[in-house]
């Protein structure tokens, strides 16, 4: 999957470290600000690119999802969402901007349609995608045969109707 592009490893690592710091800070702020720990349920949909969180059956938070990519556990590969033709357009959001960022800065990992699954490389790709798309948080869902990775945007509290 390597197309032979030059890859400045030290520059990539600087981008990854900055993105990781930003993502960790934003993730912690999101969890604390919206109370996303403890007994919280969620519902998500790729068809409308939405996620909702509830407690005791009452929705208290909504957000928009952008799918970053997926890991096939059987094949042990990562596939960027922009390269996955089976996904609904709504869940792709602005993911093409991540690929474009990779092209503009010669970061092959962001340009390859996919790559062999390495935990650290997947983590780096997720963090940089979160930074490029200014996400409020990261979120993942696991199934028996895949891991789905998302960015969370546009969080909005839902006021209780009394």
mmCIF file of N, CA, C and O in Angstrom, residues 72-145:
data_model
loop_
_atom_site.group_PDB
_atom_site.id
_atom_site.type_symbol
_atom_site.label_atom_id
_atom_site.label_comp_id
_atom_site.label_asym_id
_atom_site.label_seq_id
_atom_site.Cartn_x
_atom_site.Cartn_y
_atom_site.Cartn_z
ATOM 1 N N UNK A 72 -10.572 -4.031 9.913
ATOM 2 C CA UNK A 72 -11.059 -5.395 9.726
ATOM 3 C C UNK A 72 -10.215 -6.282 10.628
ATOM 4 O O UNK A 72 -8.998 -6.394 10.421
ATOM 5 N N UNK A 73 -10.842 -6.883 11.629
ATOM 6 C CA UNK A 73 -10.090 -7.729 12.556
ATOM 7 C C UNK A 73 -9.635 -9.028 11.891
ATOM 8 O O UNK A 73 -8.571 -9.545 12.204
ATOM 9 N N UNK A 74 -10.426 -9.536 10.950
ATOM 10 C CA UNK A 74 -10.060 -10.768 10.241
ATOM 11 C C UNK A 74 -8.845 -10.548 9.339
ATOM 12 O O UNK A 74 -7.920 -11.354 9.321
ATOM 13 N N UNK A 75 -8.850 -9.437 8.602
ATOM 14 C CA UNK A 75 -7.741 -9.157 7.681
ATOM 15 C C UNK A 75 -6.625 -8.343 8.329
ATOM 16 O O UNK A 75 -5.557 -8.181 7.748
ATOM 17 N N UNK A 76 -6.936 -7.782 9.506
ATOM 18 C CA UNK A 76 -5.980 -6.941 10.241
ATOM 19 C C UNK A 76 -5.514 -5.766 9.379
ATOM 20 O O UNK A 76 -4.325 -5.507 9.224
ATOM 21 N N UNK A 77 -6.516 -5.057 8.825
ATOM 22 C CA UNK A 77 -6.228 -3.905 7.979
ATOM 23 C C UNK A 77 -7.084 -2.716 8.386
ATOM 24 O O UNK A 77 -8.181 -2.874 8.926
ATOM 25 N N UNK A 78 -6.572 -1.536 8.105
ATOM 26 C CA UNK A 78 -7.277 -0.265 8.273
ATOM 27 C C UNK A 78 -7.742 0.193 6.894
ATOM 28 O O UNK A 78 -7.002 0.070 5.914
ATOM 29 N N UNK A 79 -8.952 0.739 6.815
ATOM 30 C CA UNK A 79 -9.469 1.325 5.587
ATOM 31 C C UNK A 79 -10.044 2.686 5.929
ATOM 32 O O UNK A 79 -10.921 2.804 6.789
ATOM 33 N N UNK A 80 -9.528 3.731 5.257
ATOM 34 C CA UNK A 80 -10.064 5.072 5.451
ATOM 35 C C UNK A 80 -11.500 5.109 4.959
ATOM 36 O O UNK A 80 -11.841 4.493 3.947
ATOM 37 N N UNK A 81 -12.339 5.868 5.643
ATOM 38 C CA UNK A 81 -13.747 5.953 5.225
ATOM 39 C C UNK A 81 -13.882 6.561 3.832
ATOM 40 O O UNK A 81 -14.774 6.170 3.073
ATOM 41 N N UNK A 82 -12.998 7.504 3.474
ATOM 42 C CA UNK A 82 -13.095 8.117 2.144
ATOM 43 C C UNK A 82 -12.858 7.102 1.025
ATOM 44 O O UNK A 82 -13.240 7.339 -0.110
ATOM 45 N N UNK A 83 -12.266 5.954 1.359
ATOM 46 C CA UNK A 83 -12.002 4.906 0.363
ATOM 47 C C UNK A 83 -13.043 3.781 0.416
ATOM 48 O O UNK A 83 -12.953 2.824 -0.347
ATOM 49 N N UNK A 84 -14.015 3.893 1.306
ATOM 50 C CA UNK A 84 -15.013 2.844 1.490
ATOM 51 C C UNK A 84 -16.315 3.244 0.792
ATOM 52 O O UNK A 84 -17.089 4.040 1.324
ATOM 53 N N UNK A 85 -16.544 2.696 -0.363
ATOM 54 C CA UNK A 85 -17.706 3.062 -1.177
ATOM 55 C C UNK A 85 -19.030 2.577 -0.605
ATOM 56 O O UNK A 85 -20.092 2.999 -1.059
ATOM 57 N N UNK A 86 -18.999 1.704 0.404
ATOM 58 C CA UNK A 86 -20.249 1.170 0.950
ATOM 59 C C UNK A 86 -20.862 2.069 2.025
ATOM 60 O O UNK A 86 -21.972 1.802 2.485
ATOM 61 N N UNK A 87 -20.176 3.138 2.406
ATOM 62 C CA UNK A 87 -20.671 4.002 3.479
ATOM 63 C C UNK A 87 -21.631 5.066 2.956
ATOM 64 O O UNK A 87 -21.446 5.596 1.861
ATOM 65 N N UNK A 88 -22.620 5.421 3.780
ATOM 66 C CA UNK A 88 -23.502 6.524 3.398
ATOM 67 C C UNK A 88 -22.708 7.837 3.339
ATOM 68 O O UNK A 88 -21.850 8.085 4.189
ATOM 69 N N UNK A 89 -22.985 8.642 2.359
ATOM 70 C CA UNK A 89 -22.277 9.920 2.191
ATOM 71 C C UNK A 89 -22.365 10.795 3.438
ATOM 72 O O UNK A 89 -21.421 11.486 3.797
ATOM 73 N N UNK A 90 -23.502 10.737 4.126
ATOM 74 C CA UNK A 90 -23.714 11.597 5.290
ATOM 75 C C UNK A 90 -22.679 11.382 6.391
ATOM 76 O O UNK A 90 -22.299 12.324 7.076
ATOM 77 N N UNK A 91 -22.193 10.172 6.559
ATOM 78 C CA UNK A 91 -21.264 9.883 7.652
ATOM 79 C C UNK A 91 -19.814 10.219 7.287
ATOM 80 O O UNK A 91 -18.933 10.198 8.131
ATOM 81 N N UNK A 92 -19.575 10.579 6.026
ATOM 82 C CA UNK A 92 -18.212 10.925 5.612
ATOM 83 C C UNK A 92 -17.843 12.367 5.949
ATOM 84 O O UNK A 92 -16.654 12.692 6.049
ATOM 85 N N UNK A 93 -18.837 13.217 6.143
ATOM 86 C CA UNK A 93 -18.553 14.608 6.498
ATOM 87 C C UNK A 93 -17.492 15.201 5.583
ATOM 88 O O UNK A 93 -17.569 15.091 4.368
ATOM 89 N N UNK A 94 -16.475 15.789 6.184
ATOM 90 C CA UNK A 94 -15.375 16.412 5.442
ATOM 91 C C UNK A 94 -14.111 15.549 5.446
ATOM 92 O O UNK A 94 -13.004 16.076 5.378
ATOM 93 N N UNK A 95 -14.255 14.228 5.526
ATOM 94 C CA UNK A 95 -13.093 13.343 5.657
ATOM 95 C C UNK A 95 -12.105 13.503 4.500
ATOM 96 O O UNK A 95 -10.906 13.285 4.672
ATOM 97 N N UNK A 96 -12.576 13.936 3.340
ATOM 98 C CA UNK A 96 -11.649 14.158 2.217
ATOM 99 C C UNK A 96 -10.580 15.197 2.561
ATOM 100 O O UNK A 96 -9.484 15.164 2.006
ATOM 101 N N UNK A 97 -10.891 16.101 3.466
ATOM 102 C CA UNK A 97 -9.900 17.105 3.886
ATOM 103 C C UNK A 97 -8.686 16.455 4.546
ATOM 104 O O UNK A 97 -7.578 16.977 4.463
ATOM 105 N N UNK A 98 -8.885 15.313 5.208
ATOM 106 C CA UNK A 98 -7.764 14.605 5.837
ATOM 107 C C UNK A 98 -6.830 14.064 4.757
ATOM 108 O O UNK A 98 -5.613 14.212 4.846
ATOM 109 N N UNK A 99 -7.410 13.453 3.742
ATOM 110 C CA UNK A 99 -6.601 12.950 2.622
ATOM 111 C C UNK A 99 -5.870 14.098 1.939
ATOM 112 O O UNK A 99 -4.680 14.015 1.633
ATOM 113 N N UNK A 100 -6.564 15.202 1.719
ATOM 114 C CA UNK A 100 -5.953 16.374 1.085
ATOM 115 C C UNK A 100 -4.807 16.933 1.934
ATOM 116 O O UNK A 100 -3.764 17.321 1.391
ATOM 117 N N UNK A 101 -4.977 16.948 3.248
ATOM 118 C CA UNK A 101 -3.917 17.392 4.153
ATOM 119 C C UNK A 101 -2.694 16.492 3.981
ATOM 120 O O UNK A 101 -1.555 16.964 3.949
ATOM 121 N N UNK A 102 -2.934 15.191 3.853
ATOM 122 C CA UNK A 102 -1.839 14.254 3.626
ATOM 123 C C UNK A 102 -1.133 14.503 2.309
ATOM 124 O O UNK A 102 0.097 14.444 2.226
ATOM 125 N N UNK A 103 -1.893 14.798 1.262
ATOM 126 C CA UNK A 103 -1.302 15.092 -0.050
ATOM 127 C C UNK A 103 -0.500 16.387 -0.016
ATOM 128 O O UNK A 103 0.624 16.444 -0.524
ATOM 129 N N UNK A 104 -1.057 17.420 0.598
ATOM 130 C CA UNK A 104 -0.391 18.723 0.650
ATOM 131 C C UNK A 104 0.912 18.685 1.447
ATOM 132 O O UNK A 104 1.838 19.442 1.177
ATOM 133 N N UNK A 105 0.963 17.806 2.458
ATOM 134 C CA UNK A 105 2.121 17.752 3.346
ATOM 135 C C UNK A 105 2.965 16.496 3.167
ATOM 136 O O UNK A 105 3.905 16.265 3.929
ATOM 137 N N UNK A 106 2.625 15.682 2.172
ATOM 138 C CA UNK A 106 3.351 14.459 1.847
ATOM 139 C C UNK A 106 3.404 13.479 3.025
ATOM 140 O O UNK A 106 4.452 12.968 3.385
ATOM 141 N N UNK A 107 2.218 13.241 3.633
ATOM 142 C CA UNK A 107 2.070 12.232 4.687
ATOM 143 C C UNK A 107 1.339 11.028 4.093
ATOM 144 O O UNK A 107 0.112 11.018 4.018
ATOM 145 N N UNK A 108 2.070 10.027 3.643
ATOM 146 C CA UNK A 108 1.458 8.885 2.953
ATOM 147 C C UNK A 108 0.364 8.178 3.741
ATOM 148 O O UNK A 108 -0.616 7.716 3.153
ATOM 149 N N UNK A 109 0.498 8.092 5.050
ATOM 150 C CA UNK A 109 -0.497 7.386 5.863
ATOM 151 C C UNK A 109 -1.888 7.973 5.652
ATOM 152 O O UNK A 109 -2.878 7.248 5.679
ATOM 153 N N UNK A 110 -1.966 9.265 5.418
ATOM 154 C CA UNK A 110 -3.253 9.920 5.218
ATOM 155 C C UNK A 110 -3.749 9.798 3.780
ATOM 156 O O UNK A 110 -4.917 10.074 3.510
ATOM 157 N N UNK A 111 -2.874 9.382 2.884
ATOM 158 C CA UNK A 111 -3.226 9.258 1.463
ATOM 159 C C UNK A 111 -3.546 7.831 1.047
ATOM 160 O O UNK A 111 -4.305 7.616 0.106
ATOM 161 N N UNK A 112 -2.915 6.856 1.697
ATOM 162 C CA UNK A 112 -3.166 5.464 1.350
ATOM 163 C C UNK A 112 -4.628 5.148 1.625
ATOM 164 O O UNK A 112 -5.179 5.560 2.644
ATOM 165 N N UNK A 113 -5.251 4.358 0.774
ATOM 166 C CA UNK A 113 -6.634 3.938 1.032
ATOM 167 C C UNK A 113 -6.712 3.109 2.309
ATOM 168 O O UNK A 113 -7.692 3.169 3.027
ATOM 169 N N UNK A 114 -5.679 2.363 2.569
ATOM 170 C CA UNK A 114 -5.633 1.528 3.760
ATOM 171 C C UNK A 114 -4.218 1.106 4.038
ATOM 172 O O UNK A 114 -3.304 1.411 3.271
ATOM 173 N N UNK A 115 -4.036 0.413 5.156
ATOM 174 C CA UNK A 115 -2.716 -0.095 5.521
ATOM 175 C C UNK A 115 -2.883 -1.238 6.510
ATOM 176 O O UNK A 115 -3.968 -1.437 7.057
ATOM 177 N N UNK A 116 -1.804 -1.998 6.711
ATOM 178 C CA UNK A 116 -1.846 -3.074 7.697
ATOM 179 C C UNK A 116 -2.127 -2.477 9.064
ATOM 180 O O UNK A 116 -1.606 -1.408 9.412
ATOM 181 N N UNK A 117 -2.959 -3.165 9.825
ATOM 182 C CA UNK A 117 -3.374 -2.660 11.131
ATOM 183 C C UNK A 117 -2.210 -2.725 12.125
ATOM 184 O O UNK A 117 -1.718 -3.789 12.460
ATOM 185 N N UNK A 118 -1.767 -1.570 12.535
ATOM 186 C CA UNK A 118 -0.802 -1.418 13.623
ATOM 187 C C UNK A 118 -1.463 -0.456 14.592
ATOM 188 O O UNK A 118 -1.841 0.661 14.194
ATOM 189 N N UNK A 119 -1.609 -0.860 15.838
ATOM 190 C CA UNK A 119 -2.329 -0.038 16.811
ATOM 191 C C UNK A 119 -1.837 1.397 16.837
ATOM 192 O O UNK A 119 -2.636 2.341 16.836
ATOM 193 N N UNK A 120 -0.531 1.593 16.865
ATOM 194 C CA UNK A 120 0.015 2.943 16.963
ATOM 195 C C UNK A 120 -0.280 3.761 15.711
ATOM 196 O O UNK A 120 -0.628 4.934 15.800
ATOM 197 N N UNK A 121 -0.163 3.156 14.548
ATOM 198 C CA UNK A 121 -0.422 3.875 13.309
ATOM 199 C C UNK A 121 -1.902 4.264 13.190
ATOM 200 O O UNK A 121 -2.234 5.375 12.759
ATOM 201 N N UNK A 122 -2.798 3.361 13.590
ATOM 202 C CA UNK A 122 -4.223 3.682 13.600
ATOM 203 C C UNK A 122 -4.488 4.832 14.568
ATOM 204 O O UNK A 122 -5.207 5.779 14.250
ATOM 205 N N UNK A 123 -3.878 4.773 15.752
ATOM 206 C CA UNK A 123 -4.045 5.851 16.732
ATOM 207 C C UNK A 123 -3.548 7.181 16.174
ATOM 208 O O UNK A 123 -4.208 8.218 16.326
ATOM 209 N N UNK A 124 -2.410 7.162 15.515
ATOM 210 C CA UNK A 124 -1.870 8.385 14.921
ATOM 211 C C UNK A 124 -2.813 8.938 13.853
ATOM 212 O O UNK A 124 -3.090 10.142 13.819
ATOM 213 N N UNK A 125 -3.299 8.064 12.992
ATOM 214 C CA UNK A 125 -4.213 8.488 11.930
ATOM 215 C C UNK A 125 -5.473 9.106 12.525
ATOM 216 O O UNK A 125 -5.954 10.151 12.053
ATOM 217 N N UNK A 126 -6.017 8.495 13.572
ATOM 218 C CA UNK A 126 -7.222 9.014 14.225
ATOM 219 C C UNK A 126 -6.972 10.395 14.825
ATOM 220 O O UNK A 126 -7.800 11.303 14.687
ATOM 221 N N UNK A 127 -5.848 10.548 15.517
ATOM 222 C CA UNK A 127 -5.539 11.824 16.183
ATOM 223 C C UNK A 127 -5.351 12.944 15.165
ATOM 224 O O UNK A 127 -5.852 14.059 15.354
ATOM 225 N N UNK A 128 -4.630 12.653 14.095
ATOM 226 C CA UNK A 128 -4.400 13.678 13.077
ATOM 227 C C UNK A 128 -5.726 14.030 12.386
ATOM 228 O O UNK A 128 -6.005 15.212 12.145
ATOM 229 N N UNK A 129 -6.558 13.039 12.110
ATOM 230 C CA UNK A 129 -7.870 13.317 11.512
ATOM 231 C C UNK A 129 -8.693 14.213 12.435
ATOM 232 O O UNK A 129 -9.338 15.161 11.973
ATOM 233 N N UNK A 130 -8.659 13.944 13.734
ATOM 234 C CA UNK A 130 -9.399 14.765 14.700
ATOM 235 C C UNK A 130 -8.907 16.201 14.683
ATOM 236 O O UNK A 130 -9.700 17.144 14.758
ATOM 237 N N UNK A 131 -7.609 16.371 14.554
ATOM 238 C CA UNK A 131 -7.037 17.711 14.524
ATOM 239 C C UNK A 131 -7.398 18.438 13.232
ATOM 240 O O UNK A 131 -7.839 19.592 13.258
ATOM 241 N N UNK A 132 -7.223 17.770 12.107
ATOM 242 C CA UNK A 132 -7.512 18.390 10.810
ATOM 243 C C UNK A 132 -8.979 18.821 10.724
ATOM 244 O O UNK A 132 -9.286 19.896 10.217
ATOM 245 N N UNK A 133 -9.882 17.983 11.256
ATOM 246 C CA UNK A 133 -11.314 18.289 11.157
ATOM 247 C C UNK A 133 -11.870 18.976 12.403
ATOM 248 O O UNK A 133 -13.091 19.114 12.546
ATOM 249 N N UNK A 134 -10.980 19.389 13.318
ATOM 250 C CA UNK A 134 -11.369 20.166 14.488
ATOM 251 C C UNK A 134 -12.485 19.480 15.280
ATOM 252 O O UNK A 134 -13.478 20.110 15.667
ATOM 253 N N UNK A 135 -12.343 18.183 15.516
ATOM 254 C CA UNK A 135 -13.365 17.404 16.219
ATOM 255 C C UNK A 135 -13.396 17.723 17.709
ATOM 256 O O UNK A 135 -12.373 18.043 18.314
ATOM 257 N N UNK A 136 -14.586 17.599 18.272
ATOM 258 C CA UNK A 136 -14.732 17.769 19.718
ATOM 259 C C UNK A 136 -14.312 16.515 20.461
ATOM 260 O O UNK A 136 -13.944 16.592 21.635
ATOM 261 N N UNK A 137 -14.381 15.363 19.787
ATOM 262 C CA UNK A 137 -14.008 14.124 20.439
ATOM 263 C C UNK A 137 -13.855 12.986 19.449
ATOM 264 O O UNK A 137 -14.178 13.109 18.264
ATOM 265 N N UNK A 138 -13.340 11.887 19.963
ATOM 266 C CA UNK A 138 -13.185 10.644 19.209
ATOM 267 C C UNK A 138 -14.113 9.608 19.819
ATOM 268 O O UNK A 138 -14.377 9.621 21.026
ATOM 269 N N UNK A 139 -14.575 8.702 19.002
ATOM 270 C CA UNK A 139 -15.457 7.652 19.484
ATOM 271 C C UNK A 139 -15.250 6.417 18.621
ATOM 272 O O UNK A 139 -14.971 6.535 17.424
ATOM 273 N N UNK A 140 -15.347 5.239 19.213
ATOM 274 C CA UNK A 140 -15.171 3.988 18.474
ATOM 275 C C UNK A 140 -16.254 2.998 18.886
ATOM 276 O O UNK A 140 -16.750 3.026 20.010
ATOM 277 N N UNK A 141 -16.583 2.135 17.953
ATOM 278 C CA UNK A 141 -17.557 1.074 18.182
ATOM 279 C C UNK A 141 -16.940 -0.223 17.669
ATOM 280 O O UNK A 141 -16.397 -0.258 16.566
ATOM 281 N N UNK A 142 -17.017 -1.270 18.478
ATOM 282 C CA UNK A 142 -16.469 -2.568 18.077
ATOM 283 C C UNK A 142 -17.588 -3.565 17.819
ATOM 284 O O UNK A 142 -18.582 -3.595 18.544
ATOM 285 N N UNK A 143 -17.399 -4.354 16.776
ATOM 286 C CA UNK A 143 -18.289 -5.469 16.488
ATOM 287 C C UNK A 143 -17.436 -6.732 16.551
ATOM 288 O O UNK A 143 -16.246 -6.660 16.855
ATOM 289 N N UNK A 144 -18.027 -7.861 16.224
ATOM 290 C CA UNK A 144 -17.272 -9.109 16.259
ATOM 291 C C UNK A 144 -16.106 -9.118 15.290
ATOM 292 O O UNK A 144 -15.074 -9.706 15.550
ATOM 293 N N UNK A 145 -16.271 -8.453 14.143
ATOM 294 C CA UNK A 145 -15.249 -8.535 13.109
ATOM 295 C C UNK A 145 -14.638 -7.200 12.695
ATOM 296 O O UNK A 145 -13.801 -7.155 11.802
#
